[in-house]
Short mmCIF file of C-alpha atoms in Angstrom, two decimals:
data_model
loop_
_atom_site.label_atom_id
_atom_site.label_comp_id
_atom_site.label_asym_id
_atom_site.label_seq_id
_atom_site.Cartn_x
_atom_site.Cartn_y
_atom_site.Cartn_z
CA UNK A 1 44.78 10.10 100.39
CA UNK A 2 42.80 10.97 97.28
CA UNK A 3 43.04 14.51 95.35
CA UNK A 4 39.15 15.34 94.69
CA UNK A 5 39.68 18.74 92.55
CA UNK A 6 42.28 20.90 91.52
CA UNK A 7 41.80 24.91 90.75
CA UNK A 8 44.79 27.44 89.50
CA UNK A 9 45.03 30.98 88.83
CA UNK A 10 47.81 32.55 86.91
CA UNK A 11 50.18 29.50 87.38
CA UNK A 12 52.71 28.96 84.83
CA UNK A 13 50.57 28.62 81.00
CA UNK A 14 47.14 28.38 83.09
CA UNK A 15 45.13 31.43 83.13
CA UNK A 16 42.34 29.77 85.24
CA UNK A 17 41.69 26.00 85.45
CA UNK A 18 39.43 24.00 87.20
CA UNK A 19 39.98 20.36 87.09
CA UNK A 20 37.59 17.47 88.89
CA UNK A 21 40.24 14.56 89.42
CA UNK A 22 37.97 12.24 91.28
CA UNK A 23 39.47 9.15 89.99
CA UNK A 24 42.07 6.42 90.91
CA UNK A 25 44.36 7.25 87.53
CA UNK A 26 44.28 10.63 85.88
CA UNK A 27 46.08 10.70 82.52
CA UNK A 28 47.05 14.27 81.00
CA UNK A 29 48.27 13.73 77.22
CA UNK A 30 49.32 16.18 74.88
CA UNK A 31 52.41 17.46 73.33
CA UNK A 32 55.55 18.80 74.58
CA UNK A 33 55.60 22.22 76.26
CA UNK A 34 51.54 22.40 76.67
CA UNK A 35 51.42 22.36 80.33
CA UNK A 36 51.24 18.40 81.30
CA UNK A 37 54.38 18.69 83.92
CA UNK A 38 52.74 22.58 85.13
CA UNK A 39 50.04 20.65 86.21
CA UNK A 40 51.86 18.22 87.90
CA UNK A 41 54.02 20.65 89.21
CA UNK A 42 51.40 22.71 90.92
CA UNK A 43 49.90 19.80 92.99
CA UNK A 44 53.36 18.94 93.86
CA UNK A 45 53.95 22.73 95.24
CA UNK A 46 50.28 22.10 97.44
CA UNK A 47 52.02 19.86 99.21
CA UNK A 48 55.52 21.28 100.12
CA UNK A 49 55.17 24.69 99.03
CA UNK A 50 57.80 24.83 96.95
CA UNK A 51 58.58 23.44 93.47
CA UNK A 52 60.83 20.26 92.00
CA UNK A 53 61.96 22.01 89.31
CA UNK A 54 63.01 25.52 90.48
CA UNK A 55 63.87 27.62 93.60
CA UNK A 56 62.63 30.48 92.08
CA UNK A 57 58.82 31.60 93.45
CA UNK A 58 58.25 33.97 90.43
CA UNK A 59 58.69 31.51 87.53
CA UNK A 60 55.93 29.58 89.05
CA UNK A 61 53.45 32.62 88.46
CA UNK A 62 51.96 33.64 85.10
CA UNK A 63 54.17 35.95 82.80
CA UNK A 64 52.17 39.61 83.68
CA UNK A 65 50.40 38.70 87.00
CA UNK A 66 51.61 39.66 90.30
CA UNK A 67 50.68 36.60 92.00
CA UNK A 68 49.52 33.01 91.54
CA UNK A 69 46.47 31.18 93.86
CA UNK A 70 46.55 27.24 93.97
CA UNK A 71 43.58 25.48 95.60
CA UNK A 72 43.05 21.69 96.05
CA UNK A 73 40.11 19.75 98.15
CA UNK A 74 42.01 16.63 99.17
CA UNK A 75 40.35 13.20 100.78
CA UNK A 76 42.04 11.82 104.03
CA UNK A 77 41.10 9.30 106.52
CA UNK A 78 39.76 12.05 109.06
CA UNK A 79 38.23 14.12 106.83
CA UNK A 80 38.64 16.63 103.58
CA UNK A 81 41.43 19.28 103.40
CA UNK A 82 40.80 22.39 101.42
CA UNK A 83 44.10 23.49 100.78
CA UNK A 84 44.79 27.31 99.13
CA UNK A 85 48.64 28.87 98.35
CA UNK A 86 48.75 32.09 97.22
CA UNK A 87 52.64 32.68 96.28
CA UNK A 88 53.11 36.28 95.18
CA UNK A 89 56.84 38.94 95.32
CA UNK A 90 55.61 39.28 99.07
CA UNK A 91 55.85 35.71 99.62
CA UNK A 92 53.74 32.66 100.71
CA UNK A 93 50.23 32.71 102.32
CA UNK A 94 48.65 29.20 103.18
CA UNK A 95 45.52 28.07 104.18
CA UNK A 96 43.78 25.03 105.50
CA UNK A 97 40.27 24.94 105.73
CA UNK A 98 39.89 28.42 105.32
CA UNK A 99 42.17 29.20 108.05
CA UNK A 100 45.46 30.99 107.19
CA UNK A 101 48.36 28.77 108.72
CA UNK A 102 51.15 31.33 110.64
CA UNK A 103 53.95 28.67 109.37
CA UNK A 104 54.45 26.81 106.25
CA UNK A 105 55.29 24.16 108.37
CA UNK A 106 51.91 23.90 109.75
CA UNK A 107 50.62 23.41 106.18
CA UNK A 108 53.19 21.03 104.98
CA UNK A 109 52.13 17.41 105.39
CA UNK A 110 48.07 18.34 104.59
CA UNK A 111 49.02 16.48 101.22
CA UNK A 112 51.42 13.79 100.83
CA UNK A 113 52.85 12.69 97.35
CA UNK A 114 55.72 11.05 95.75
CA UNK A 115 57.18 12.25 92.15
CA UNK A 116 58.41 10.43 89.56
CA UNK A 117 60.17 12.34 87.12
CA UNK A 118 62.96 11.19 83.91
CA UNK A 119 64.76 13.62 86.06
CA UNK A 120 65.27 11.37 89.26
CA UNK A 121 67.86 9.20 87.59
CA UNK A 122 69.90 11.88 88.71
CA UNK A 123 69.62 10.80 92.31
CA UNK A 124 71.79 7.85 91.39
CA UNK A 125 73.98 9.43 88.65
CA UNK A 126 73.98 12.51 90.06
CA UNK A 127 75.42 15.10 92.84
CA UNK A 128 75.10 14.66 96.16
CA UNK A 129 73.12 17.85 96.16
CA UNK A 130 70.54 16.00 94.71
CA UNK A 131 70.63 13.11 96.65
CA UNK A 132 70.36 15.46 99.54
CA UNK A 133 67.60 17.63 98.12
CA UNK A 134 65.82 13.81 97.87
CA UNK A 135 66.09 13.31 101.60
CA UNK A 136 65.12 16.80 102.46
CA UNK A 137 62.01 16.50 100.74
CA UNK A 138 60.77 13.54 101.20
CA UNK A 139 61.64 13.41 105.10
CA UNK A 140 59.92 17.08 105.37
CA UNK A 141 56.31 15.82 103.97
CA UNK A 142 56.05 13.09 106.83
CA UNK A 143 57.91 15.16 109.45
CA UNK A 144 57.31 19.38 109.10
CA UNK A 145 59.34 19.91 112.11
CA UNK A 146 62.49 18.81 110.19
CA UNK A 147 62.28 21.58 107.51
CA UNK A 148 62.75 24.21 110.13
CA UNK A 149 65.67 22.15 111.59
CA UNK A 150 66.78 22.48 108.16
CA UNK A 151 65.95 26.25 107.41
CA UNK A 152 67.57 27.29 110.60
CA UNK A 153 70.78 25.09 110.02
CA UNK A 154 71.19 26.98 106.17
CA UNK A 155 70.72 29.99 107.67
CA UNK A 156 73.51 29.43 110.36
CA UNK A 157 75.49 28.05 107.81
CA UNK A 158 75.64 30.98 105.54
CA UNK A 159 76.40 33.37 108.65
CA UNK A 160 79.26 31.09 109.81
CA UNK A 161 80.62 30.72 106.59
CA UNK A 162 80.66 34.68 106.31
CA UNK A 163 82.29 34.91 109.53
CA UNK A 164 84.90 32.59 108.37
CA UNK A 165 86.02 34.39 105.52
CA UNK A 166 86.36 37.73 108.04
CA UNK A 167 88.22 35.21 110.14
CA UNK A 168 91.08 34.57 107.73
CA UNK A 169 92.25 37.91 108.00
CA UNK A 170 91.50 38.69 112.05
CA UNK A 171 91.22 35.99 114.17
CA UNK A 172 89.94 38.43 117.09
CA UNK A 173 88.62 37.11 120.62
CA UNK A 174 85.44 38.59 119.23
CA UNK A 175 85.79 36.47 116.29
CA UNK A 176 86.20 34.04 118.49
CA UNK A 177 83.20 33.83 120.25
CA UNK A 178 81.03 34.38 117.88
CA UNK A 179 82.39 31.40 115.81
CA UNK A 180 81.72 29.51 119.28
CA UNK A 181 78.26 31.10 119.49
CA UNK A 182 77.60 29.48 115.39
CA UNK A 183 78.84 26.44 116.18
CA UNK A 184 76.59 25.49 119.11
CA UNK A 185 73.58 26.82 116.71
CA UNK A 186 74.59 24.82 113.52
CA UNK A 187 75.62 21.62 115.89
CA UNK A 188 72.03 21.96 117.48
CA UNK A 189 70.38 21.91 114.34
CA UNK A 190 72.63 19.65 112.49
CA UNK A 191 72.27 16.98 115.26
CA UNK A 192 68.28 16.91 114.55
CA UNK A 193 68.51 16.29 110.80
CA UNK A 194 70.96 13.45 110.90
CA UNK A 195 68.97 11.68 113.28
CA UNK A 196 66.18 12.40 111.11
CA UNK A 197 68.18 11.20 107.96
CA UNK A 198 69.37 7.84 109.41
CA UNK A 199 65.54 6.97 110.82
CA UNK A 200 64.07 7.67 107.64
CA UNK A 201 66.95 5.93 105.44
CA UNK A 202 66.99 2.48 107.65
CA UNK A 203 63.01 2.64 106.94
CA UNK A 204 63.79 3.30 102.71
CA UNK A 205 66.69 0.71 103.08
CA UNK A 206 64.04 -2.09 103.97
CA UNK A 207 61.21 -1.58 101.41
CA UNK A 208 63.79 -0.70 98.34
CA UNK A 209 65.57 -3.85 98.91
CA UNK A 210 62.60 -5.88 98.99
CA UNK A 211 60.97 -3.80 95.93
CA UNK A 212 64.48 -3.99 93.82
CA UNK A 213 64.80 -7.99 94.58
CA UNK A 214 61.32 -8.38 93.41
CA UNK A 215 61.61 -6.16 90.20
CA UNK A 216 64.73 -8.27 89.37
CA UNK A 217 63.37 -11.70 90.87
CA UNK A 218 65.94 -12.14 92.84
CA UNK A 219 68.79 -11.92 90.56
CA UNK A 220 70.53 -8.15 92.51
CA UNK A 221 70.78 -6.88 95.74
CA UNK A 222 70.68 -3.27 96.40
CA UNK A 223 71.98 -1.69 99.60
CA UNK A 224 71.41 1.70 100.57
CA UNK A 225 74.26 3.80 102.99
CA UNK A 226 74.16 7.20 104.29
CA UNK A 227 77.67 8.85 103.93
CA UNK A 228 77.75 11.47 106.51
CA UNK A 229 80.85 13.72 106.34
CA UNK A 230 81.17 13.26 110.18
CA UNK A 231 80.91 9.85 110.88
CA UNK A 232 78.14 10.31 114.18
CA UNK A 233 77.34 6.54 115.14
CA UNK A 234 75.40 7.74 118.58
CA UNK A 235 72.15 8.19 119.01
CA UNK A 236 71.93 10.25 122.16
CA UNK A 237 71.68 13.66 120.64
CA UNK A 238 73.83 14.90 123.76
CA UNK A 239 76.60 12.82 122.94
CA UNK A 240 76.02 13.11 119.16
CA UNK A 241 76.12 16.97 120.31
CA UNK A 242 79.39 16.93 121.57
CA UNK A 243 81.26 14.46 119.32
CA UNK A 244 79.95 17.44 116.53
CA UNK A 245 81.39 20.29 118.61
CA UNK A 246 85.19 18.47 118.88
CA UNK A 247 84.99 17.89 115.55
CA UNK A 248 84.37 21.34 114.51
CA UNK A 249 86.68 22.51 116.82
CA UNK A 250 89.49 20.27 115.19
CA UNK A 251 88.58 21.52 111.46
CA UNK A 252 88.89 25.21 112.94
CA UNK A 253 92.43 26.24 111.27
CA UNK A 254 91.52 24.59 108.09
CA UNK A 255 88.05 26.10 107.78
CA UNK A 256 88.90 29.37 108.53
CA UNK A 257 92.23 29.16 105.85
CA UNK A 258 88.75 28.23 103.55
CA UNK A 259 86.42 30.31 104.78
CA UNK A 260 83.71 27.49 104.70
CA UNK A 261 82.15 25.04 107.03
CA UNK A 262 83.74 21.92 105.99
CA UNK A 263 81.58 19.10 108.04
CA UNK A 264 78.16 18.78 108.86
CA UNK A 265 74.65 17.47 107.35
CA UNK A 266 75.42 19.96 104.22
CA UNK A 267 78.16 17.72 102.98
CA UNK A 268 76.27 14.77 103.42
CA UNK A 269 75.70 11.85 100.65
CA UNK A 270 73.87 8.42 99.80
CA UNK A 271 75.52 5.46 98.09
CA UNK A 272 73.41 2.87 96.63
CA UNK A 273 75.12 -0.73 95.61
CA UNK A 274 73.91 -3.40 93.69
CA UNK A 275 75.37 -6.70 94.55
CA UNK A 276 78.44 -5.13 96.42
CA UNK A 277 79.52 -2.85 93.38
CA UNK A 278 78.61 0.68 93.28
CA UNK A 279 75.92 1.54 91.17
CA UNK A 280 76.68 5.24 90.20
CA UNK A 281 80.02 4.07 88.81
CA UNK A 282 80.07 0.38 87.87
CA UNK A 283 75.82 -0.29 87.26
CA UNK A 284 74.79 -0.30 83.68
CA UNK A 285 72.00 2.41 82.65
CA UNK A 286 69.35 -0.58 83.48
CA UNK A 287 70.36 -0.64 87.03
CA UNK A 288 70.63 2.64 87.55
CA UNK A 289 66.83 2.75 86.22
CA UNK A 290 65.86 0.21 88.35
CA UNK A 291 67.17 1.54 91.44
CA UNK A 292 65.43 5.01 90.67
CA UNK A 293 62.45 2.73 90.31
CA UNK A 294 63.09 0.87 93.50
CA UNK A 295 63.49 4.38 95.93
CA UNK A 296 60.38 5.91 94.20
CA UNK A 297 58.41 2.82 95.10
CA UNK A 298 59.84 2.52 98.40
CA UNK A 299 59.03 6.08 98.84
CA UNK A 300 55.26 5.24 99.01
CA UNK A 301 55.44 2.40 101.32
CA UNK A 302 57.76 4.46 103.78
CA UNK A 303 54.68 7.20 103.61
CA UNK A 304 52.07 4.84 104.30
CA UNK A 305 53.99 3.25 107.41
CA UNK A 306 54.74 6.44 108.64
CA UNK A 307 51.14 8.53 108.20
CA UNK A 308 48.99 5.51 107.76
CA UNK A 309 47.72 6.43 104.05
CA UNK A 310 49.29 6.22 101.03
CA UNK A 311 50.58 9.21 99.43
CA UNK A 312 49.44 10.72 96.09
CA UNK A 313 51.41 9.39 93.20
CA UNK A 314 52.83 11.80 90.30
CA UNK A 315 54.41 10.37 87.04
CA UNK A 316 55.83 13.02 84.75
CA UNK A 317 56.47 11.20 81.85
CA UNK A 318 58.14 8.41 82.93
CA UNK A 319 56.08 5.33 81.84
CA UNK A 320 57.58 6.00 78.20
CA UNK A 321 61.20 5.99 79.59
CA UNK A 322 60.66 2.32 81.31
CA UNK A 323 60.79 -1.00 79.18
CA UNK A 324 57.54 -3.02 79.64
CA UNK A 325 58.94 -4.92 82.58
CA UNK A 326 59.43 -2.70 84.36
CA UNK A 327 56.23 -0.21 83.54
CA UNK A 328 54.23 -3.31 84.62
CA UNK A 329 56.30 -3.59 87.66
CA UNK A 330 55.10 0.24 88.66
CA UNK A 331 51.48 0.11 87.31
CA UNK A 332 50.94 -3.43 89.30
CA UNK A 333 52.49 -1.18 92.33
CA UNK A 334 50.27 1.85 92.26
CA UNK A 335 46.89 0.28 90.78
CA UNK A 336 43.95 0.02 93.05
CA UNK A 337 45.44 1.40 96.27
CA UNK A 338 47.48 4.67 95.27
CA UNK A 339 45.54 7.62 93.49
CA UNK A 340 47.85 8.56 89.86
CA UNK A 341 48.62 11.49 88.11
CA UNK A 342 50.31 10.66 84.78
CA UNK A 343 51.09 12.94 81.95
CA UNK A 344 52.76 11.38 78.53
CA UNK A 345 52.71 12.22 74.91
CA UNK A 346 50.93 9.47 73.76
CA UNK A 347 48.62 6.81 75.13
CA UNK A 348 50.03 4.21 73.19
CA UNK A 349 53.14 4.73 75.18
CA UNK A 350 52.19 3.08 78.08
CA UNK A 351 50.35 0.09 79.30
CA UNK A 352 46.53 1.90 79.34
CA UNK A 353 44.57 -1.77 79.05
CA UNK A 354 45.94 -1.61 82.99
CA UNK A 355 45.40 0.81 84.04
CA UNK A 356 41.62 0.94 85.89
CA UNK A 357 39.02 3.90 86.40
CA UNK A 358 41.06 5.94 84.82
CA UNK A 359 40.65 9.81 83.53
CA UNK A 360 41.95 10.75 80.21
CA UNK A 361 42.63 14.82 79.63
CA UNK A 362 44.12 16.04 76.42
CA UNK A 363 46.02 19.27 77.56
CA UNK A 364 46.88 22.00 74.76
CA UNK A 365 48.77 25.67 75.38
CA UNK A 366 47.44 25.46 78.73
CA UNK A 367 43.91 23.82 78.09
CA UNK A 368 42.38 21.03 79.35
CA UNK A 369 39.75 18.74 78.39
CA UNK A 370 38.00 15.74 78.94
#
């Protein structure tokens, strides 16, 4: 998978740019609030239609303009993709190949890549919103149909939960029912994303502990667990139906006294370890780096068993944050097989003599150059 151009309209700082990156390693360097991550950010949005950094359409389109246009050609095994994404206060419009795609979902998945941001270590210190927002994202680029799974499910959710609240003061046989009607809707959709989840995760579990042995030759073991807040061990999705359902249906009382759904995929967590100790508690700030390291690295090889080509690769200043060790570790990963976006301060942060065929852009209040 290879990004041959990039062209933006009103996005973020950029007025208009037009940018050929038709190399294996494209560096953007320049100082701090120029425009380096925008540009990032915006090939980032091509492929999932939505941002990393905020859930907010409007931010992502220029200060007095009424809409933003993002176009990209993009290099796959059967073929080029010409992919456009006009975001404006009315919404999304997508096209591929000139034709304008009726779902996002449709579009999703015409571009593949895997971030790297300072901003990830948060997926092991973190929430587990963010561990969850990690999943979500990652699972939706190789497999569309699971974002409306997940769509649906939040939207059930938030009706459900209203009905709870309603519920704690009238408990009605109309209630009733209609909490029954919710919970078959939110089970049917919940059922699809764990299943989803747990595939994908036994997949990442396999290449991160092969990657994370190998960055520390040998020396840790990391382990990866999905911490579902209904333990759903089945497989069959009709049994893994119904076990949801009873379970529901024993949190009812305690919900409703609540008024918010208490169990399902939206509750969910990771736990990463590191020779049997848990890493977001007991692991030492290198650890914690590493295993960031190790899941972004895994990411790509889960992409490439899963589609068959590697994804794109974007690192938003990242190489500065990671000793030499491991910065080799990553560009011996990515070099010669994995097409690079990298934006940094300075090139004498990072390890340039490796890096091969590479671009160089110097990017200034929304500028760039050659």
């Amino acid at each position: 998978m290879f990004v041959k151009s990039v062209s933006l309209q009103h996005y973020r700082n950029y007025e208009t740019m037009e940018l050929d990156t038709n190399n294996n390693v494209n560096i953007f360097v320049g100082r701090n609030a120029q425009g380096k991550t925008n540009l990032l950010e915006s090939i980032f949005v091509l492929a999932l239609t939505k941002s990393h950094r905020t859930a907010k359409d409007r931010e992502l389109i220029a200060w007095d303009k009424d809409h933003t246009l993002l176009q990209a050609a993009v290099e796959r095994k059967y073929g080029t993709y010409n992919l456009e994404l006009n975001i404006s206060k009315q919404g999304k419009k997508a096209k591929l190949n000139g034709l304008e795609q009726k779902k996002l979902s449709n579009f999703i998945g015409s571009l593949n890549v895997v971030m790297f941001a300072p901003e990830d270590l948060e997926i092991v210190k973190g929430g587990p919103s963010v561990r969850r927002r990690f999943l979500d994202m990652e699972i939706g680029q190789v497999h569309p149909g699971y974002l409306y799974h997940l769509q649906q499910y939040q939207k059930v959710l938030v009706q459900r939960n209203n009905l709870l609240k309603q519920m704690w003061n009238d408990r009605s046989s109309a209630h009733m029912q209609m909490l029954e009607v919710w919970n078959e809707q939110l089970v049917e959709h919940g059922v699809k994303i764990v299943k989803k989840r747990k595939h994908y995760l036994k997949k990442l579990q396999v290449w991160a502990e092969r990657i994370h042995a190998g960055i520390t030759n040998g020396q840790e073991q990391l382990a990866i667990s999905y911490v579902p807040s209904l333990a759903l061990d089945e497989d069959n999705e009709a049994v893994l139906f119904e076990q949801f359902m009873i379970k529901l249906s024993q949190m009812n009382d305690q919900e409703i006294r609540r008024g918010i759904t208490l169990v399902g995929p939206h509750r969910d967590d990771l736990a990463f370890s590191i020779n049997g100790k848990e890493v977001q508690t007991y692991g030492s700030q290198g650890q914690q780096r590493t295993t960031a390291l190790s899941l972004k690295l895994a990411e790509i090889e889960f992409m490439h068993e899963e589609i068959g080509e590697y994804p794109v690769l974007l690192l938003d200043d990242v190489l500065s944050e990671l000793d030499s060790y491991r910065q080799t570790q990553l560009i011996e990963t990515f070099q010669e097989k994995v097409q690079t976006f990298i934006t940094t301060t300075g090139i004498e942060s990072i390890h340039a003599h490796r890096l091969q065929d590479a671009n160089v852009f110097h990017v200034e209040n929304g500028q760039v150059r050659r």
